[in-house]
Structures are given as structure tokens and as C-alpha cells.
Amino acid sequence: MKKPIVILGPMESESALLIQSLGQRQAQAVGSFTFHEGMIGGYPVVVCRTYIGVVNSAAAAALAIQRYAPLCVIIQGTSGAHDPALHQGDLVLGDHLVHLGRFFTPHRDRGEGTDAFAWEPQGSEIVAVNAGEFTEVLHSDRRIIDTAARTPYPRGRVKRGTIGAADIWNRELDMIAHLHRTLGTDCEEMEGFGVAQVCAGFGVPMADIRIISNSEWHEQEEFNEKYGADCQMFVLEVVKRLIAEQTLM
């Protein structure tokens, strides 16, 4: 039996189009998640709406891995720009993934206030079968990202870069600039690192692909969920290419 490709999307606007693209579709409820099983290009694909957040997405990834033993997991959806050169509709292919919510804060006495710029990023523990290791950066599978980079995308710029994730929506330009400068982040979202951490523990290839839906750098670029459809259309083409070229098989 062929191992399916699992695609995750946090919101309905980041998953509905992919679900509708499945042939021979059937739904399987597991806890609070629904896994939509079907076919794309004659190959089994499973799509799940994870809902927003690092914990939700990590839980969905773990359930999908246990249930389907997938060929790979792709997390995709919208994101906010950290790189001022990026605009709505541009894509970021996550060569590198960092956690934006794990820091060590230096001691300050009461009344000395706080300085988020002094916070030191901390590694996350990857629990493998026989051992654990701490890492500050995880990586998408290069084969998937290479395939995505070769997939035509006429709606904007495509950049291979670094995606940050945490349960936070940054709107302070000084903080956005600080993260971009110190961690090299090109955009931020709320799911990718959790999925990458789970996939690393199970040894399952994964990739994070994001579209810029909003940017604090540009006044007219407020969040617009319509870009979630553009990202899904692109990921659909990436998956078709992975299947046709048998990239991971």
C-alpha cells in the first residue's frame, strides 16, 4: 500500500480548496480533527485542518503520522512578512524553521523593567526513538523544497528562507526587525515549527510553505485570508510534481 502525502492547513481558508481537490474523498474523524482521505494524480493524499497554533498543528501531525505512516507532511498557509522586501502574494519556502516563543530572559531586579531585545533564543528538544537533542533550527526536507522551487508560480516572488513560528502575532516593527536581523526570519506563522519538531522525532520528511498575507512594513497590506487559496493552489501543483517525479519514492 502506498504511503500517503499529508497536507496540513490551519484555517478553513488554508485547507478547503485542497480538501475539495481530493478525488474519491472520505472523511475520518480522530478526536477534534478530521482527516480527509482521497486521491490526487492517482496517489493517496490526506488533508487535515489543524486549527491555529503550534500545539494544534503538532497534535494533528502526530496523529497523522501514527495513523497513516505518511511519505511526507506538508504544512502550508498564510504568514506575516518579516523581510521588508516581501509583499502580499509572495511565497516563502522554509529551508529553515525557528521557534519564536522559546527564550531565556536575563535576570533583572524588580523595577528594572523588561527588554525583549535581550532575550536569548533557546533550542527545542527533539525526542527521537532512542535519544533527544536540542536544536534552535529545524529544516524542511530539501527534496520537497527543491521541487517547490521548480514549480511555476506566476502570482509573486518565491523565496527560499527562514520561517518563524509561535503562538504570537507580532505587529511591532522594531520587534519584527529584531527577529529578522537576529534570527534571519523572512516571515512568521503559528504552526510550522511544531509540525517540524514532531516530524523530526518520527523521521518523517516535512516541508513548510507559506504565502505572505500581511506585512506591517507596508500600510496597505493588512491581513487578507484570500491568499490562503493561492498558497493551496501552489502546494497542489507541488504535490502533483512530487507524485509525477516520484521525488520521495
PDB file of C-alpha atoms in Angstrom, residues 42-225:
ATOM      1  CA  GLY A  42      -3.699   8.734  -8.784  1.00  0.00           C
ATOM      2  CA  TYR A  43      -1.804   8.918  -5.488  1.00  0.00           C
ATOM      3  CA  PRO A  44      -3.253   8.863  -1.925  1.00  0.00           C
ATOM      4  CA  VAL A  45      -3.304  12.242  -0.183  1.00  0.00           C
ATOM      5  CA  VAL A  46      -4.686  13.191   3.239  1.00  0.00           C
ATOM      6  CA  VAL A  47      -5.663  16.768   4.106  1.00  0.00           C
ATOM      7  CA  CYS A  48      -6.386  17.988   7.629  1.00  0.00           C
ATOM      8  CA  ARG A  49      -7.414  21.351   9.023  1.00  0.00           C
ATOM      9  CA  THR A  50      -5.310  21.675  12.163  1.00  0.00           C
ATOM     10  CA  TYR A  51      -6.786  24.904  13.559  1.00  0.00           C
ATOM     11  CA  ILE A  52      -4.453  27.691  14.634  1.00  0.00           C
ATOM     12  CA  GLY A  53      -1.492  27.208  16.961  1.00  0.00           C
ATOM     13  CA  VAL A  54       1.721  25.278  17.491  1.00  0.00           C
ATOM     14  CA  VAL A  55       0.097  22.705  19.801  1.00  0.00           C
ATOM     15  CA  ASN A  56      -2.866  22.041  17.498  1.00  0.00           C
ATOM     16  CA  SER A  57      -0.657  21.554  14.463  1.00  0.00           C
ATOM     17  CA  ALA A  58       1.809  19.333  16.335  1.00  0.00           C
ATOM     18  CA  ALA A  59      -1.070  17.158  17.609  1.00  0.00           C
ATOM     19  CA  ALA A  60      -2.523  16.829  14.111  1.00  0.00           C
ATOM     20  CA  ALA A  61       0.897  15.911  12.700  1.00  0.00           C
ATOM     21  CA  ALA A  62       1.463  13.262  15.383  1.00  0.00           C
ATOM     22  CA  LEU A  63      -1.962  11.704  14.792  1.00  0.00           C
ATOM     23  CA  ALA A  64      -1.435  11.720  11.024  1.00  0.00           C
ATOM     24  CA  ILE A  65       1.965  10.048  11.354  1.00  0.00           C
ATOM     25  CA  GLN A  66       0.638   7.367  13.704  1.00  0.00           C
ATOM     26  CA  ARG A  67      -2.450   6.730  11.590  1.00  0.00           C
ATOM     27  CA  TYR A  68      -1.038   6.914   8.058  1.00  0.00           C
ATOM     28  CA  ALA A  69       2.774   6.462   8.247  1.00  0.00           C
ATOM     29  CA  PRO A  70       2.967   9.134   5.511  1.00  0.00           C
ATOM     30  CA  LEU A  71       5.516   9.615   2.785  1.00  0.00           C
ATOM     31  CA  CYS A  72       5.833  13.234   3.943  1.00  0.00           C
ATOM     32  CA  VAL A  73       3.966  16.015   5.721  1.00  0.00           C
ATOM     33  CA  ILE A  74       3.474  19.491   4.248  1.00  0.00           C
ATOM     34  CA  ILE A  75       2.280  22.353   6.446  1.00  0.00           C
ATOM     35  CA  GLN A  76       1.157  25.385   4.476  1.00  0.00           C
ATOM     36  CA  GLY A  77      -0.866  28.565   4.772  1.00  0.00           C
ATOM     37  CA  THR A  78      -0.643  32.292   5.383  1.00  0.00           C
ATOM     38  CA  SER A  79       2.068  34.268   7.174  1.00  0.00           C
ATOM     39  CA  GLY A  80       3.170  37.765   8.116  1.00  0.00           C
ATOM     40  CA  ALA A  81       6.248  39.256   6.479  1.00  0.00           C
ATOM     41  CA  HIS A  82       9.453  39.937   8.420  1.00  0.00           C
ATOM     42  CA  ASP A  83      11.511  40.719   5.326  1.00  0.00           C
ATOM     43  CA  PRO A  84      10.509  44.247   4.157  1.00  0.00           C
ATOM     44  CA  ALA A  85      11.108  43.188   0.545  1.00  0.00           C
ATOM     45  CA  LEU A  86       8.268  40.658   0.684  1.00  0.00           C
ATOM     46  CA  HIS A  87       4.707  41.591  -0.235  1.00  0.00           C
ATOM     47  CA  GLN A  88       1.266  40.004  -0.171  1.00  0.00           C
ATOM     48  CA  GLY A  89       1.167  37.059  -2.532  1.00  0.00           C
ATOM     49  CA  ASP A  90       4.887  36.268  -2.282  1.00  0.00           C
ATOM     50  CA  LEU A  91       5.866  32.767  -1.181  1.00  0.00           C
ATOM     51  CA  VAL A  92       8.449  31.652   1.373  1.00  0.00           C
ATOM     52  CA  LEU A  93       9.781  28.106   1.115  1.00  0.00           C
ATOM     53  CA  GLY A  94      11.004  27.183   4.590  1.00  0.00           C
ATOM     54  CA  ASP A  95      14.511  25.870   4.153  1.00  0.00           C
ATOM     55  CA  HIS A  96      14.967  26.715   7.852  1.00  0.00           C
ATOM     56  CA  LEU A  97      12.395  26.792  10.677  1.00  0.00           C
ATOM     57  CA  VAL A  98      12.829  28.544  14.019  1.00  0.00           C
ATOM     58  CA  HIS A  99      10.759  28.799  17.209  1.00  0.00           C
ATOM     59  CA  LEU A 100       9.782  32.393  18.060  1.00  0.00           C
ATOM     60  CA  GLY A 101       8.402  31.612  21.510  1.00  0.00           C
ATOM     61  CA  ARG A 102      11.267  29.938  23.344  1.00  0.00           C
ATOM     62  CA  PHE A 103      13.661  32.332  25.109  1.00  0.00           C
ATOM     63  CA  PHE A 104      15.882  32.670  28.182  1.00  0.00           C
ATOM     64  CA  THR A 105      15.488  36.050  29.874  1.00  0.00           C
ATOM     65  CA  PRO A 106      18.469  37.556  31.738  1.00  0.00           C
ATOM     66  CA  HIS A 107      17.859  38.419  35.400  1.00  0.00           C
ATOM     67  CA  ARG A 108      16.539  41.900  36.183  1.00  0.00           C
ATOM     68  CA  ASP A 109      15.697  43.161  39.636  1.00  0.00           C
ATOM     69  CA  ARG A 110      12.198  44.339  40.445  1.00  0.00           C
ATOM     70  CA  GLY A 111      11.604  47.766  38.986  1.00  0.00           C
ATOM     71  CA  GLU A 112      14.239  47.374  36.261  1.00  0.00           C
ATOM     72  CA  GLY A 113      11.602  46.685  33.619  1.00  0.00           C
ATOM     73  CA  THR A 114      11.896  44.331  30.677  1.00  0.00           C
ATOM     74  CA  ASP A 115      13.926  44.259  27.472  1.00  0.00           C
ATOM     75  CA  ALA A 116      12.716  41.736  24.920  1.00  0.00           C
ATOM     76  CA  PHE A 117      15.714  42.517  22.715  1.00  0.00           C
ATOM     77  CA  ALA A 118      17.968  40.944  25.364  1.00  0.00           C
ATOM     78  CA  TRP A 119      16.089  37.658  25.393  1.00  0.00           C
ATOM     79  CA  GLU A 120      18.207  34.734  24.225  1.00  0.00           C
ATOM     80  CA  PRO A 121      16.655  32.147  21.852  1.00  0.00           C
ATOM     81  CA  GLN A 122      16.666  28.627  23.241  1.00  0.00           C
ATOM     82  CA  GLY A 123      16.736  25.298  21.440  1.00  0.00           C
ATOM     83  CA  SER A 124      13.793  22.919  21.411  1.00  0.00           C
ATOM     84  CA  GLU A 125      14.170  19.280  22.385  1.00  0.00           C
ATOM     85  CA  ILE A 126      13.691  16.798  19.578  1.00  0.00           C
ATOM     86  CA  VAL A 127      12.695  13.453  21.036  1.00  0.00           C
ATOM     87  CA  ALA A 128      13.825  10.685  18.704  1.00  0.00           C
ATOM     88  CA  VAL A 129      13.326   6.945  19.158  1.00  0.00           C
ATOM     89  CA  ASN A 130      16.440   6.407  21.270  1.00  0.00           C
ATOM     90  CA  ALA A 131      17.766   9.856  22.106  1.00  0.00           C
ATOM     91  CA  GLY A 132      16.945  13.545  22.407  1.00  0.00           C
ATOM     92  CA  GLU A 133      18.761  16.575  21.144  1.00  0.00           C
ATOM     93  CA  PHE A 134      18.291  20.320  21.435  1.00  0.00           C
ATOM     94  CA  THR A 135      18.273  22.456  18.328  1.00  0.00           C
ATOM     95  CA  GLU A 136      17.447  26.075  17.568  1.00  0.00           C
ATOM     96  CA  VAL A 137      16.792  25.455  13.871  1.00  0.00           C
ATOM     97  CA  LEU A 138      14.909  22.712  12.058  1.00  0.00           C
ATOM     98  CA  HIS A 139      14.807  22.196   8.317  1.00  0.00           C
ATOM     99  CA  SER A 140      12.323  21.294   5.627  1.00  0.00           C
ATOM    100  CA  ASP A 141      13.226  18.290   3.504  1.00  0.00           C
ATOM    101  CA  ARG A 142      15.449  19.635   0.737  1.00  0.00           C
ATOM    102  CA  ARG A 143      13.908  17.371  -1.896  1.00  0.00           C
ATOM    103  CA  ILE A 144      10.454  18.862  -1.287  1.00  0.00           C
ATOM    104  CA  ILE A 145      11.745  22.435  -1.206  1.00  0.00           C
ATOM    105  CA  ASP A 146      13.808  21.877  -4.369  1.00  0.00           C
ATOM    106  CA  THR A 147      10.673  20.602  -6.092  1.00  0.00           C
ATOM    107  CA  ALA A 148       8.665  23.592  -4.843  1.00  0.00           C
ATOM    108  CA  ALA A 149      11.355  25.968  -6.098  1.00  0.00           C
ATOM    109  CA  ARG A 150      10.982  24.472  -9.595  1.00  0.00           C
ATOM    110  CA  THR A 151       7.180  24.758  -9.564  1.00  0.00           C
ATOM    111  CA  PRO A 152       5.868  27.737 -11.576  1.00  0.00           C
ATOM    112  CA  TYR A 153       4.233  30.471  -9.522  1.00  0.00           C
ATOM    113  CA  PRO A 154       3.015  33.497 -11.510  1.00  0.00           C
ATOM    114  CA  ARG A 155       1.438  35.448  -8.641  1.00  0.00           C
ATOM    115  CA  GLY A 156       4.513  36.779  -6.893  1.00  0.00           C
ATOM    116  CA  ARG A 157       8.056  36.256  -5.736  1.00  0.00           C
ATOM    117  CA  VAL A 158       9.277  32.899  -4.424  1.00  0.00           C
ATOM    118  CA  LYS A 159      11.994  32.983  -1.752  1.00  0.00           C
ATOM    119  CA  ARG A 160      13.784  30.129  -0.048  1.00  0.00           C
ATOM    120  CA  GLY A 161      14.366  31.254   3.506  1.00  0.00           C
ATOM    121  CA  THR A 162      13.589  31.028   7.211  1.00  0.00           C
ATOM    122  CA  ILE A 163      10.113  30.750   8.710  1.00  0.00           C
ATOM    123  CA  GLY A 164       9.467  31.514  12.371  1.00  0.00           C
ATOM    124  CA  ALA A 165       6.560  30.114  14.382  1.00  0.00           C
ATOM    125  CA  ALA A 166       4.991  30.743  17.791  1.00  0.00           C
ATOM    126  CA  ASP A 167       1.577  31.489  19.270  1.00  0.00           C
ATOM    127  CA  ILE A 168       2.058  35.211  18.792  1.00  0.00           C
ATOM    128  CA  TRP A 169       1.145  37.765  16.140  1.00  0.00           C
ATOM    129  CA  ASN A 170       3.870  40.419  16.030  1.00  0.00           C
ATOM    130  CA  ARG A 171       2.817  43.900  14.899  1.00  0.00           C
ATOM    131  CA  GLU A 172       5.649  45.926  16.458  1.00  0.00           C
ATOM    132  CA  LEU A 173       8.030  46.885  13.661  1.00  0.00           C
ATOM    133  CA  ASP A 174      11.022  47.126  15.998  1.00  0.00           C
ATOM    134  CA  MET A 175      10.459  43.538  17.152  1.00  0.00           C
ATOM    135  CA  ILE A 176       9.844  42.317  13.610  1.00  0.00           C
ATOM    136  CA  ALA A 177      13.084  43.977  12.507  1.00  0.00           C
ATOM    137  CA  HIS A 178      14.909  42.482  15.504  1.00  0.00           C
ATOM    138  CA  LEU A 179      13.739  38.942  14.694  1.00  0.00           C
ATOM    139  CA  HIS A 180      14.549  39.398  11.026  1.00  0.00           C
ATOM    140  CA  ARG A 181      18.033  40.641  11.890  1.00  0.00           C
ATOM    141  CA  THR A 182      18.960  38.207  14.685  1.00  0.00           C
ATOM    142  CA  LEU A 183      17.165  35.013  13.634  1.00  0.00           C
ATOM    143  CA  GLY A 184      17.053  35.622   9.897  1.00  0.00           C
ATOM    144  CA  THR A 185      13.280  35.146   9.721  1.00  0.00           C
ATOM    145  CA  ASP A 186      11.551  36.048   6.475  1.00  0.00           C
ATOM    146  CA  CYS A 187       8.035  35.569   7.826  1.00  0.00           C
ATOM    147  CA  GLU A 188       6.113  34.332  10.860  1.00  0.00           C
ATOM    148  CA  GLU A 189       3.200  31.948  11.418  1.00  0.00           C
ATOM    149  CA  MET A 190       1.806  29.815  14.238  1.00  0.00           C
ATOM    150  CA  GLU A 191       2.250  26.170  13.255  1.00  0.00           C
ATOM    151  CA  GLY A 192       5.322  25.151  11.262  1.00  0.00           C
ATOM    152  CA  PHE A 193       7.912  24.551  13.958  1.00  0.00           C
ATOM    153  CA  GLY A 194       5.546  22.294  15.916  1.00  0.00           C
ATOM    154  CA  VAL A 195       4.976  20.142  12.844  1.00  0.00           C
ATOM    155  CA  ALA A 196       8.706  20.069  12.096  1.00  0.00           C
ATOM    156  CA  GLN A 197       9.521  19.052  15.666  1.00  0.00           C
ATOM    157  CA  VAL A 198       7.089  16.120  15.586  1.00  0.00           C
ATOM    158  CA  CYS A 199       8.213  15.021  12.120  1.00  0.00           C
ATOM    159  CA  ALA A 200      11.871  15.149  13.183  1.00  0.00           C
ATOM    160  CA  GLY A 201      11.111  12.855  16.109  1.00  0.00           C
ATOM    161  CA  PHE A 202       9.424  10.315  13.839  1.00  0.00           C
ATOM    162  CA  GLY A 203      11.904  10.663  10.997  1.00  0.00           C
ATOM    163  CA  VAL A 204       9.209  11.777   8.533  1.00  0.00           C
ATOM    164  CA  PRO A 205      10.163  14.247   5.769  1.00  0.00           C
ATOM    165  CA  MET A 206       8.299  17.549   6.047  1.00  0.00           C
ATOM    166  CA  ALA A 207       8.148  20.979   4.472  1.00  0.00           C
ATOM    167  CA  ASP A 208       6.716  24.356   5.435  1.00  0.00           C
ATOM    168  CA  ILE A 209       5.417  26.513   2.564  1.00  0.00           C
ATOM    169  CA  ARG A 210       3.912  29.912   3.326  1.00  0.00           C
ATOM    170  CA  ILE A 211       2.357  32.804   1.473  1.00  0.00           C
ATOM    171  CA  ILE A 212       2.598  36.401   2.675  1.00  0.00           C
ATOM    172  CA  SER A 213      -0.904  37.513   3.634  1.00  0.00           C
ATOM    173  CA  ASN A 214       0.056  40.670   5.528  1.00  0.00           C
ATOM    174  CA  SER A 215       3.008  42.950   6.196  1.00  0.00           C
ATOM    175  CA  GLU A 216       3.448  45.618   8.844  1.00  0.00           C
ATOM    176  CA  TRP A 217       6.098  47.176   6.611  1.00  0.00           C
ATOM    177  CA  HIS A 218       3.509  48.242   4.052  1.00  0.00           C
ATOM    178  CA  GLU A 219       0.450  50.240   5.137  1.00  0.00           C
ATOM    179  CA  GLN A 220      -1.976  48.811   2.580  1.00  0.00           C
ATOM    180  CA  GLU A 221      -1.100  45.166   3.272  1.00  0.00           C
ATOM    181  CA  GLU A 222      -3.411  44.199   6.143  1.00  0.00           C
ATOM    182  CA  PHE A 223      -4.214  40.526   6.662  1.00  0.00           C
ATOM    183  CA  ASN A 224      -6.301  39.051   3.845  1.00  0.00           C
ATOM    184  CA  GLU A 225      -7.291  35.398   4.056  1.00  0.00           C
TER     185      GLU A 225
END
